[in-house]
Coordinates of C-alpha atoms in Angstrom, one line a residue:
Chain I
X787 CA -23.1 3.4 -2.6
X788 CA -24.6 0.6 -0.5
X789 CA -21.8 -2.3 -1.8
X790 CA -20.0 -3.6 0.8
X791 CA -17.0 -1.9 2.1
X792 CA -13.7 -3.9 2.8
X793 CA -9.8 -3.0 3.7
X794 CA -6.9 -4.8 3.1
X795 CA -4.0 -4.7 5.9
X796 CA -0.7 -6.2 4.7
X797 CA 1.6 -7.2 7.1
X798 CA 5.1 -7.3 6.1
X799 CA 9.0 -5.7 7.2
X800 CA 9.9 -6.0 3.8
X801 CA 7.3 -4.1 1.8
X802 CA 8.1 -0.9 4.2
X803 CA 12.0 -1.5 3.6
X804 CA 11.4 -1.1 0.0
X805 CA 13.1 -4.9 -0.3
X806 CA 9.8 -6.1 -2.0
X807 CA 6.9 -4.4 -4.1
X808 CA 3.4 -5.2 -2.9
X809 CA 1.5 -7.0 -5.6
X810 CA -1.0 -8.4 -3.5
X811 CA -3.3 -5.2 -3.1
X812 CA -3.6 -4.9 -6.6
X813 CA -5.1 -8.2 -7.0
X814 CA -7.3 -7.9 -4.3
X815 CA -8.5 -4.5 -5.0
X816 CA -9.5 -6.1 -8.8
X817 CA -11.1 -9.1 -7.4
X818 CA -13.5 -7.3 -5.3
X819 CA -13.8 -4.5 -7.9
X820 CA -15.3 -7.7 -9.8
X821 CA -17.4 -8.9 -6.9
X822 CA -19.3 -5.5 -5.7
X823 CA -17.0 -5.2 -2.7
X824 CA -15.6 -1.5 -2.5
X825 CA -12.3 -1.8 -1.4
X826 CA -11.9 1.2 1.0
X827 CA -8.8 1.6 2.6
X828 CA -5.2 -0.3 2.5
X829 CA -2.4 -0.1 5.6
X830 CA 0.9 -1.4 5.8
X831 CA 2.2 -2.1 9.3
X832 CA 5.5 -4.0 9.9
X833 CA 5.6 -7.7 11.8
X834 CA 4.6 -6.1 15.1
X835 CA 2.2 -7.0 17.5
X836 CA 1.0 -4.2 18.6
X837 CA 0.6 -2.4 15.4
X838 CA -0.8 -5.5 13.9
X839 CA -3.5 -5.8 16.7
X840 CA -4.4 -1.9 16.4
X841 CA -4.6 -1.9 12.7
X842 CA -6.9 -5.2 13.1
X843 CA -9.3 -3.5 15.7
X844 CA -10.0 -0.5 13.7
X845 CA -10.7 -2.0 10.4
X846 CA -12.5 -4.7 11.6
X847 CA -15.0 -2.0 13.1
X848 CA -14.5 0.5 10.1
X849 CA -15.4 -1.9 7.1
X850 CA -17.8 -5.1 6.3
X851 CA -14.5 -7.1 5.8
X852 CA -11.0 -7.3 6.3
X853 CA -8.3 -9.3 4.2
X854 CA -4.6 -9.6 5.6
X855 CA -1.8 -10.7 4.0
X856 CA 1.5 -12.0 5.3
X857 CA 2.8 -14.0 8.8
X858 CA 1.3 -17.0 8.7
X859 CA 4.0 -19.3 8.0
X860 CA 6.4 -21.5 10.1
X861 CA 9.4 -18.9 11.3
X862 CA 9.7 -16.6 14.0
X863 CA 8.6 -13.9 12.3
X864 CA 5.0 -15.2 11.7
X865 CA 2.9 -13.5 14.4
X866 CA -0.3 -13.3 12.6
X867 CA -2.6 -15.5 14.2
X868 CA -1.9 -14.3 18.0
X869 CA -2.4 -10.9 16.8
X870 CA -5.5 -11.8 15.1
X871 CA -6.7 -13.9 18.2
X872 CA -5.6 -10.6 20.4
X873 CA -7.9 -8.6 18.8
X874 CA -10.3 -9.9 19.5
X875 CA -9.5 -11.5 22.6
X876 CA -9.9 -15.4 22.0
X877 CA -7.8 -18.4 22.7
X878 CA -4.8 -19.4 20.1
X879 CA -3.6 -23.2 19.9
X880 CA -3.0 -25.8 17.4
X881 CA -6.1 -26.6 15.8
X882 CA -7.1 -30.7 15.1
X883 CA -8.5 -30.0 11.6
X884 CA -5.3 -27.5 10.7
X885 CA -2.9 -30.2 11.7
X886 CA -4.4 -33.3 9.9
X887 CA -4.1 -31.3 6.7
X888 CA -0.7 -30.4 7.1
X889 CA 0.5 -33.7 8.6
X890 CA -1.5 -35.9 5.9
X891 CA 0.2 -33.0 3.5
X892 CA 3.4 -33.7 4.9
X893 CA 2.9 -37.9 5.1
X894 CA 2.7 -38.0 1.4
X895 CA 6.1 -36.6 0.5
X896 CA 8.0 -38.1 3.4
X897 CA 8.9 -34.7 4.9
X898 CA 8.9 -34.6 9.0
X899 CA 6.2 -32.6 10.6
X900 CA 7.9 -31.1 12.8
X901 CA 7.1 -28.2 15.7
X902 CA 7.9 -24.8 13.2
X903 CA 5.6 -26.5 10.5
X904 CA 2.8 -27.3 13.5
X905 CA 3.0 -23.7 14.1
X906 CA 1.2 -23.1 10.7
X907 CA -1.5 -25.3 12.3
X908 CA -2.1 -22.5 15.0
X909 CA -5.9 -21.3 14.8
X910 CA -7.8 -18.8 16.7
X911 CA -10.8 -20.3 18.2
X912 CA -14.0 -20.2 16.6
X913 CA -12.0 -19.1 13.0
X914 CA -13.1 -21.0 9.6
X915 CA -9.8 -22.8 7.6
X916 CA -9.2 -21.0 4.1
X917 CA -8.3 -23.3 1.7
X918 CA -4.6 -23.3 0.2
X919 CA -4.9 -25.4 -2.8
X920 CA -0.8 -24.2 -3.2
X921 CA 1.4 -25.1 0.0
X922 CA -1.8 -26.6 2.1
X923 CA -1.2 -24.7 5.2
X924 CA -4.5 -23.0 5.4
X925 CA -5.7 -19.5 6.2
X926 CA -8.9 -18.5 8.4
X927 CA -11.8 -15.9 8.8
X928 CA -12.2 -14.6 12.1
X929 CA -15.2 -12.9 12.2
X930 CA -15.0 -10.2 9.5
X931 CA -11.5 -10.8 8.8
X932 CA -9.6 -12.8 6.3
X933 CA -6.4 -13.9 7.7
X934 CA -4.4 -14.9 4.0
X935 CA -0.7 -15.5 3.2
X936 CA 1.5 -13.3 1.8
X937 CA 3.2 -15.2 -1.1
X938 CA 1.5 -14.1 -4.0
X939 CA 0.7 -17.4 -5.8
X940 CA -0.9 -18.9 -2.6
X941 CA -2.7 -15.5 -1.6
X942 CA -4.6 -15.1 -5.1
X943 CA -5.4 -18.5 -4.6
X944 CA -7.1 -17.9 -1.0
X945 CA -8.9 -14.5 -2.6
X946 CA -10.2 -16.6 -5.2
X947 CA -11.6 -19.0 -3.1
X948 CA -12.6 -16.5 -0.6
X949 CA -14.2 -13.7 -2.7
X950 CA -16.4 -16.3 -3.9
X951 CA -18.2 -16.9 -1.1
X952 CA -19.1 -13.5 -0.4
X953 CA -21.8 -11.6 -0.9
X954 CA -21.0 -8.0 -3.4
X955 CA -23.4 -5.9 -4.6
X956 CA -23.7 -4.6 -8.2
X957 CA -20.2 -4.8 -9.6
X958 CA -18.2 -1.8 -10.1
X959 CA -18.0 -0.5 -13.7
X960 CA -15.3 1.5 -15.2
X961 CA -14.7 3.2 -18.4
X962 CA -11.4 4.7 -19.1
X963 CA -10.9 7.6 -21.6
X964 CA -7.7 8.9 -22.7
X965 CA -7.4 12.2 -23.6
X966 CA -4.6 14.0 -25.1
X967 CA -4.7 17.8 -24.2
X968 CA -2.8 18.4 -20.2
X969 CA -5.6 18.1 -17.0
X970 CA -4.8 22.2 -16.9
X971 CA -7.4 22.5 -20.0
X972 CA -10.0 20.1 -19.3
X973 CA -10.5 20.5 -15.5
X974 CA -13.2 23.4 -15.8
X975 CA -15.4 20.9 -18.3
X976 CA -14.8 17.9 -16.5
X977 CA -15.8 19.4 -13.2
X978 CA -18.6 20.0 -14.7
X979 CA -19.3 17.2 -15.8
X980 CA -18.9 15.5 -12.6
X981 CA -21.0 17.5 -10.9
X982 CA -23.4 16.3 -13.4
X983 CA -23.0 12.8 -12.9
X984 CA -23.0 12.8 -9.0
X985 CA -23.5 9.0 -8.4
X986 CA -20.5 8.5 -10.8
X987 CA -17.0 8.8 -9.5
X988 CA -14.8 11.0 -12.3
X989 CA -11.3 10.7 -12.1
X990 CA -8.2 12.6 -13.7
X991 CA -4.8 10.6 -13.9
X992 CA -2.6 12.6 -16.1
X993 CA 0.6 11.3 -18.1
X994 CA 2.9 12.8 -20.6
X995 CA 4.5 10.4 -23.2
X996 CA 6.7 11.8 -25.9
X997 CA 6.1 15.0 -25.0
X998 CA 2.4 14.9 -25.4
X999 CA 0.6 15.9 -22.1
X1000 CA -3.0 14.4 -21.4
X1001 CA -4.9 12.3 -18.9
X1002 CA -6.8 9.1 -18.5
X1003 CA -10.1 10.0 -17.3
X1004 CA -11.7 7.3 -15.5
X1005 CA -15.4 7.2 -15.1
X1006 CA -16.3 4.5 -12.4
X1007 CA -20.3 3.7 -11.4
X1008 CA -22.7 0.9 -10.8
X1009 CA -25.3 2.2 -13.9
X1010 CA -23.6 1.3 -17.4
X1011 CA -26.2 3.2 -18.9
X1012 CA -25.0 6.1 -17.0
X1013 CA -21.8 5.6 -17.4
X1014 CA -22.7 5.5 -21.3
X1015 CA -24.2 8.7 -21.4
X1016 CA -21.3 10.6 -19.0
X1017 CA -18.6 9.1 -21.7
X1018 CA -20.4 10.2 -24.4
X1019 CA -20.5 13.5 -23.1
X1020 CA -16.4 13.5 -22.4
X1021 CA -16.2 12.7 -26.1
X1022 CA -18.7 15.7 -27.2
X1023 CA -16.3 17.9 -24.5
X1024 CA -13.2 16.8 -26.0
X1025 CA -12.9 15.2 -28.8
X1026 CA -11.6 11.9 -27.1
X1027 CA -10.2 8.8 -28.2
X1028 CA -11.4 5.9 -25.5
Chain J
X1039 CA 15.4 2.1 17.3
X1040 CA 16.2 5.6 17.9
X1041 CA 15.7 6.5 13.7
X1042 CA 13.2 9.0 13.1
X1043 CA 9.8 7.2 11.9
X1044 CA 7.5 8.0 8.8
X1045 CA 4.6 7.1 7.3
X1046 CA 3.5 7.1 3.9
X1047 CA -0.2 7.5 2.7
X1048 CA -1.3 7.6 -0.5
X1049 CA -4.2 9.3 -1.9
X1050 CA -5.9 7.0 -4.5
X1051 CA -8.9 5.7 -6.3
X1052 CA -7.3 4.5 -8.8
X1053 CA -4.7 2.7 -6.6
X1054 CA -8.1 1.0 -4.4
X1055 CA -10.3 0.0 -7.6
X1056 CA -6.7 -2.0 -9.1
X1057 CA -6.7 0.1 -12.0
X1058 CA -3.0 1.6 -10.9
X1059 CA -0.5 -0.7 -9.4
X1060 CA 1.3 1.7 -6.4
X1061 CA 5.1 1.8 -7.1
X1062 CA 5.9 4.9 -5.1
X1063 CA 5.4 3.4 -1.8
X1064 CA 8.5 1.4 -2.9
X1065 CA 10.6 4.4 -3.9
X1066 CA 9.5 6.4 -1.1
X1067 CA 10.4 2.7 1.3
X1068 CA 14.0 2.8 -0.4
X1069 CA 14.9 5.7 -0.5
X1070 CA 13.9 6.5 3.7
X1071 CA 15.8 3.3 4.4
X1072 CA 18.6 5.0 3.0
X1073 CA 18.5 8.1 5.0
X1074 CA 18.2 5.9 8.6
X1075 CA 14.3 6.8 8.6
X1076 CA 12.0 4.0 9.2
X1077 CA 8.6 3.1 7.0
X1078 CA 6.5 2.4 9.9
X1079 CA 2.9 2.7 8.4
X1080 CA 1.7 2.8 4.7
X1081 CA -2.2 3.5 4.4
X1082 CA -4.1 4.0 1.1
X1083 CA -7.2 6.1 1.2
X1084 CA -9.5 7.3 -1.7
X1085 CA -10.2 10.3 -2.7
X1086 CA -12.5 11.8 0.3
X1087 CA -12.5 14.3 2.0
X1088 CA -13.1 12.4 5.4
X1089 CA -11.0 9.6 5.0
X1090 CA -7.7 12.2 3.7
X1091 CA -8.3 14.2 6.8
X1092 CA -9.0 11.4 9.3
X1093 CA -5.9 9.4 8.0
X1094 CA -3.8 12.8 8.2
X1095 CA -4.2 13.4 11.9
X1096 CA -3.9 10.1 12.7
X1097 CA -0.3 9.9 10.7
X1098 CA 0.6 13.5 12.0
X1099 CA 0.5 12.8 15.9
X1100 CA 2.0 8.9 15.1
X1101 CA 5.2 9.6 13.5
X1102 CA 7.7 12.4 13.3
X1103 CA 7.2 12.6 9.0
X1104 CA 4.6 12.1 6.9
X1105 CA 4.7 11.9 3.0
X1106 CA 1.0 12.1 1.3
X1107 CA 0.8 11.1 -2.9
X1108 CA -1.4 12.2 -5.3
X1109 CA -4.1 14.8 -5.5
X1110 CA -2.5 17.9 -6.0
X1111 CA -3.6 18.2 -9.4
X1112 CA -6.1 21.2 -11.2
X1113 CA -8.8 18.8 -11.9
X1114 CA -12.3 18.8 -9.4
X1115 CA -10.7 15.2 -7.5
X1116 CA -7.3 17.1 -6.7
X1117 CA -8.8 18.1 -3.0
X1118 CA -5.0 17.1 -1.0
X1119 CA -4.4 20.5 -0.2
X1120 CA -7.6 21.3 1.1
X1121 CA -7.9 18.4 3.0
X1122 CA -4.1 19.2 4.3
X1123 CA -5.3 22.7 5.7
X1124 CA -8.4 21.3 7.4
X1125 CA -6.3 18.7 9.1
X1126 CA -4.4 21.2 10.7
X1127 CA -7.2 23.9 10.5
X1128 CA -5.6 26.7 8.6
X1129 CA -6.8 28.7 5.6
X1130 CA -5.9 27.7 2.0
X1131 CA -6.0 30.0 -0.9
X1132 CA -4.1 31.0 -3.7
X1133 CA -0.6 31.7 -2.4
X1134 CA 1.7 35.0 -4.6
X1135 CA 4.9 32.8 -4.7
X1136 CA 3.1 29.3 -6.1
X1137 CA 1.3 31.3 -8.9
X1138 CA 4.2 33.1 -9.7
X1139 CA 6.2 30.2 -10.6
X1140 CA 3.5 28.4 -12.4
X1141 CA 2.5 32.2 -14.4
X1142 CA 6.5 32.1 -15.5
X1143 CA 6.0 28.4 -16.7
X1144 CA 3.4 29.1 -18.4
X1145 CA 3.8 32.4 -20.1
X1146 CA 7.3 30.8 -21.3
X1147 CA 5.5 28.6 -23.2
X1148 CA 2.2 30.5 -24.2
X1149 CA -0.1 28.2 -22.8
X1150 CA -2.8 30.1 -20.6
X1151 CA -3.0 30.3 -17.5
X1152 CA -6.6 29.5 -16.1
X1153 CA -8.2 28.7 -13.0
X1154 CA -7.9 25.2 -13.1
X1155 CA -4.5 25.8 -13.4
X1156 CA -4.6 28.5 -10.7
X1157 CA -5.9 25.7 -8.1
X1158 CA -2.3 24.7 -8.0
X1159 CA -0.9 27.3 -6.5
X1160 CA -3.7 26.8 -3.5
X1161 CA -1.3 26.2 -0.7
X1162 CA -2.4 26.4 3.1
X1163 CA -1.3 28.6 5.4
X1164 CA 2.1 28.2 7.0
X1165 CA 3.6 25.6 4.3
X1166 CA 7.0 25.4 2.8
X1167 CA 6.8 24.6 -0.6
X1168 CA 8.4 21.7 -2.4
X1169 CA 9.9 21.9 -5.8
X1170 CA 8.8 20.4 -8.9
X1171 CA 11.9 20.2 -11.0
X1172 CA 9.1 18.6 -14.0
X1173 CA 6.7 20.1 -14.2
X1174 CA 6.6 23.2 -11.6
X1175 CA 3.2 22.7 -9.8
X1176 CA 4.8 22.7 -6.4
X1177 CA 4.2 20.2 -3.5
X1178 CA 4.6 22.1 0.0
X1179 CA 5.7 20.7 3.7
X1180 CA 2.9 22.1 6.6
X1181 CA 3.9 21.2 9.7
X1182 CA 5.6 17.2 9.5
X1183 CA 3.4 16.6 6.2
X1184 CA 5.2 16.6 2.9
X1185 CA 2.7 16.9 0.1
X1186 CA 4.1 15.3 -3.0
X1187 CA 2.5 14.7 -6.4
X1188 CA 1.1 11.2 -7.5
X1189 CA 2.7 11.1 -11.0
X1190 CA 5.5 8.7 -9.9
X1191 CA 8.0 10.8 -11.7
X1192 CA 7.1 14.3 -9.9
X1193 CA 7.0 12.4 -7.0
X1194 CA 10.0 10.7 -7.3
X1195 CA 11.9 13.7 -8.0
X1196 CA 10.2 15.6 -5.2
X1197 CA 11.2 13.0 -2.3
X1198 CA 14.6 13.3 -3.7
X1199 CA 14.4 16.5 -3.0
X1200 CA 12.4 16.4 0.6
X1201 CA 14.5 13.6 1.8
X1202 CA 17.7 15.4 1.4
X1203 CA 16.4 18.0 3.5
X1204 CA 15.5 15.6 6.8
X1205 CA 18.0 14.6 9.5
X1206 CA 17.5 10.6 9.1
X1207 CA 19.9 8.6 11.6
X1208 CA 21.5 5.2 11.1
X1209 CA 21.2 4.0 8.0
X1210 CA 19.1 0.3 7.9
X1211 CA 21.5 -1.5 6.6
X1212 CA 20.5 -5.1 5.4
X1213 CA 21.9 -8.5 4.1
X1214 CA 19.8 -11.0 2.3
X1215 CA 20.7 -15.1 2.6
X1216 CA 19.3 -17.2 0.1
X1217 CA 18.6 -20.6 2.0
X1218 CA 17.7 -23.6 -0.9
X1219 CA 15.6 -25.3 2.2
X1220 CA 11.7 -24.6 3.0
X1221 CA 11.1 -22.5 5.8
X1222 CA 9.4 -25.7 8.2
X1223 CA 13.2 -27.0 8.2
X1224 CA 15.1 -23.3 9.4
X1225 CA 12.1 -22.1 11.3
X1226 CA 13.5 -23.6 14.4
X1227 CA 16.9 -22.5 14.1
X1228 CA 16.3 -19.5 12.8
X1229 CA 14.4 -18.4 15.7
X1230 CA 17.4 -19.6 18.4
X1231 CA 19.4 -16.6 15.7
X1232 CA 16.4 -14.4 16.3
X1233 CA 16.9 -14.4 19.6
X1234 CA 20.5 -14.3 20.0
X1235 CA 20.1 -11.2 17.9
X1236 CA 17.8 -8.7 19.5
X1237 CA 19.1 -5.5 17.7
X1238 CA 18.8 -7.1 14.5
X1239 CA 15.3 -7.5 12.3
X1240 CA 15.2 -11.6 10.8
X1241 CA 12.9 -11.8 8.4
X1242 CA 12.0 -14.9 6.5
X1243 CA 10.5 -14.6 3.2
X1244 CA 9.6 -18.1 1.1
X1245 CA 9.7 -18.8 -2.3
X1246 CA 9.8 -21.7 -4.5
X1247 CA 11.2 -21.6 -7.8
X1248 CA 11.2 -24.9 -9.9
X1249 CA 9.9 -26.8 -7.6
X1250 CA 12.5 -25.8 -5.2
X1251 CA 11.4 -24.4 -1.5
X1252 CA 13.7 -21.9 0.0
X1253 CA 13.5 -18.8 2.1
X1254 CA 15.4 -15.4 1.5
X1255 CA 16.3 -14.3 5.1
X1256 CA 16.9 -10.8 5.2
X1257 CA 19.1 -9.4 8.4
X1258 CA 18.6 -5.9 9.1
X1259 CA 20.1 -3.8 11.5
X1260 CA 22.7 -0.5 11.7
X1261 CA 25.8 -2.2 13.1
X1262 CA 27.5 -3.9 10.0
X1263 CA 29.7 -5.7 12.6
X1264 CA 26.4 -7.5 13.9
X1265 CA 25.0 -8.1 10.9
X1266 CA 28.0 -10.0 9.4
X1267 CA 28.0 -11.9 12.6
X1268 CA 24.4 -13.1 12.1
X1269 CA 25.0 -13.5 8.5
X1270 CA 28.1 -15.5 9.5
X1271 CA 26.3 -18.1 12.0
X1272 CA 23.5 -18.2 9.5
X1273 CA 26.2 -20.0 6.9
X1274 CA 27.1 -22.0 9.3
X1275 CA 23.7 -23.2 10.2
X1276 CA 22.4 -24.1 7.2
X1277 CA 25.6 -23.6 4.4
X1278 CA 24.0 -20.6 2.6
X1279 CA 24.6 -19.6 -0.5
X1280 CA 24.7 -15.8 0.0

């Protein structure tokens, strides 16, 4: 496939504690499913520099983009901006354009801007703002990385506004199929058939409800036509009910 | 920390397209935490041959466990245990004592037993198997890689299983502070705690709920004596509501 490739690094103590269930790789993942942007690999490190700064380095040189989540904010345990600026080995300070929106932000509902919140105001140089249409304190793309937050409401918002300005290629189509006999009976035919449809990606994700044993076969591609013709085919096989 | 680490990947289309939202991650995160093992890295690859392998090795030589998820299915994408034995470069085939337990399943209840069904009992070289207390099809342990199924409840009960086996150290033990104030106001503060507190983990995570800004900060640490002392100055600081 010739889309562009991207991988998402969430930054966060509390998803690897099990405290808090990652919903932010979900929404990402559909969002550039959407745009034409394969998303290609996930990590989860903890709020620590030097795993932060590793993880950076590599997928920033494995994939067309990058989109973090998490440590952007005002405490102590926001470290995402130095270890963006580490990695690639530019200055860190508090930006002029960064802090008018925050301080203007702050103005308005008589709250003091004080040094924690001026943290959030910390930009690598040579890094473009991301908007934060929630809680203003903005986000920024450092070369092919997306630097986002990691509240949920305020980091759909920044991959809204960031996907958009991307360039995808054809968007990636998907037709699901559910079919109630166990994976054990259909592999042979469906191996088959994906050998068949080599530029379409055939997957098996078997459940069992009630007792009944089957799997959801999920046909992904760029061709709908194609895709067409390879579910019509998993009907003829097996009788399915899409 | 002296707690043996681990890492987590999970094997995944479905999980990078959006199509699946991951909750194993989180049962895997909670239930290590538990045992005094630490979550150190999560990554989430797709279903390639390449990218399994490359991600093993990596995981293998970084942390003392590593539990894979997904793929160990008989359809044409299950390629984990494959991709398991190249990592480490041994031969995979057939092994007597997977197929035997998967022939008894299945002869008990007169469903045959084909070769798709066969490529589950493909185990490499040297592993330990892992029971499957639903639905037989064993996972296996080859070297410090534990092979688990992707079906969250397989999996679920499998790392039950695994974990029990491990010698984990410390428990994590942890304490979360509700805090009704935004972040900008306790970042300061907070970080004085921070550092009065080496040993422990602070974390601060926002939220606003009804137009109130607060922060859960979650203390996390293995001396309970500590951790009630944090917890204690944190009251007192900013009258908590715990």
């Amino acid at each position: 496939m010739t889309n562009p490739t991207a991988a998402m690094l969430v930054i966060g103590d509390e998803i690897l504690s099990g405290r808090t269930q990652d919903i932010n790789t979900q929404f990402l993942a559909n969002a550039l499913t959407q745009a034409g942007i394969n998303l290609v690999e996930v990590r989860v490190v903890s709020d620590d520099e030097g795993a932060i700064v590793g993880a950076v380095r590599a997928l920033s040189k494995g994939f067309n983009h990058v989109f973090t989540s998490g440590g952007i904010g005002p405490t102590h345990d926001d470290i995402t901006a130095d270890c963006i600026a580490k990695a690639f080995g530019v200055h860190v300070g508090i930006r002029d354009d960064a802090r008018a929106l925050l301080a203007t932000f702050y103005a308005a509902r008589g709250i003091d801007f004080n040094d924690a919140r001026k943290r959030m105001a910390r930009i690598p140089d040579g890094a473009v703002l991301i908007d934060n249409p929630v809680s203003v304190a903005p986000g920024f793309t450092l070369e092919n990385v997306h630097v986002l937050a990691g509240v949920p409401k305020v980091f759909q918002a920044m991959v809204t506004g960031v996907v958009a300005t991307l360039t995808g290629g054809a968007p990636l189509l998907s037709k699901s199929v559910q079919i109630n006999r166990p994976e054990g009976e259909i592999a042979g035919p469906l191996a088959t058939l994906a050998a068949d449809f080599p530029e379409l990606s055939i997957g098996s994700y078997p459940f069992s409800l009630a007792g009944v044993f089957g799997a959801n076969i999920v046909i992904r591609g760029i061709d709908s036509d194609m895709l067409e013709r390879a579910a019509h085919r998993l009907d003829t096989l097996f009788g399915a009910s899409q």
